[in-house]
Coordinates of C-alpha atoms in Angstrom, one line a residue:
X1 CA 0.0 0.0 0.0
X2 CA 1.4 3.8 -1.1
X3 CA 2.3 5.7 1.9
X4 CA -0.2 8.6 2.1
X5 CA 1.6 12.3 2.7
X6 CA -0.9 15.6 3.7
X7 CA 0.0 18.8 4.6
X8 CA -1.1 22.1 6.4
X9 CA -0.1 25.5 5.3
X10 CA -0.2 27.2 8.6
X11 CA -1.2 30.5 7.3
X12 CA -3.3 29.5 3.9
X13 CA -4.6 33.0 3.7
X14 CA -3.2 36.5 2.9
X15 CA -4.2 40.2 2.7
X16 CA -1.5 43.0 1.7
X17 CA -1.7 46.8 2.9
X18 CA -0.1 49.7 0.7
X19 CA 1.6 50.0 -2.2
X20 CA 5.6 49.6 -3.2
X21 CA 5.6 52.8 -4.7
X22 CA 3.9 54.6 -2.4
X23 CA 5.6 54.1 1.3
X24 CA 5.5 50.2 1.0
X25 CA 3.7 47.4 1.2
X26 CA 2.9 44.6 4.3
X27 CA 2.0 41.4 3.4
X28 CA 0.3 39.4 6.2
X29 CA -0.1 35.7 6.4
X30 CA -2.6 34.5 8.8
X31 CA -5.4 31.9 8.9
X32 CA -9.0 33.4 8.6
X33 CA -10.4 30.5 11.0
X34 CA -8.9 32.1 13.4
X35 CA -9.9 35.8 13.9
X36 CA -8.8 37.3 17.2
X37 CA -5.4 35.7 15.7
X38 CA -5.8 37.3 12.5
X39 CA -6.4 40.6 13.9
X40 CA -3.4 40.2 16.6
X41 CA -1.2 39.4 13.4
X42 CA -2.7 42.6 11.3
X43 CA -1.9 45.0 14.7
X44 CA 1.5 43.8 15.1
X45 CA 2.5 44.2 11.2
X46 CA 1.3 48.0 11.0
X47 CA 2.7 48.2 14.5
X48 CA 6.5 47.0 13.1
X49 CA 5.4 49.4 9.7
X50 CA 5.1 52.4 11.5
X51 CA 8.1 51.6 14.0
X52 CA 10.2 51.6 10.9
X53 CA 9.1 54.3 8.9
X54 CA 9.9 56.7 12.4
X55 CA 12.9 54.7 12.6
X56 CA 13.8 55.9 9.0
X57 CA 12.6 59.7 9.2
X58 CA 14.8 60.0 12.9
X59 CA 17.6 59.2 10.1
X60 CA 18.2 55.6 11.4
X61 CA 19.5 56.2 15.3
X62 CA 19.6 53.5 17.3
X63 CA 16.4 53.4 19.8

């Protein structure tokens, strides 16, 4: 008997905020079963976004 083989993408779905040209873009992989985690996921990527784009206009000093 053939040995059967599944697998499970953790995060199966995706969403992406903003555009390249235009101050960037964040791609977020989460799983839309699952929506307090979803939303957790979301908060934390425009979170690190925003951290970043201060982090780039204070001219890149260390926090």
């Amino acid at each position: 008997m053939p040995e059967i083989i599944t697998t499970r993408q953790l995060f199966p779905d995706s969403i992406t905020i903003g555009t390249p040209g235009k101050g960037g873009e964040i791609k977020i992989y989460f799983d839309s079963g699952d929506l307090s985690e979803a939303q957790v996921r979301i908060s934390n990527a425009v979170a690190a976004r925003q951290f970043l784009l201060n982090k780039l206009s204070s001219g890149g000093a260390r926090v």
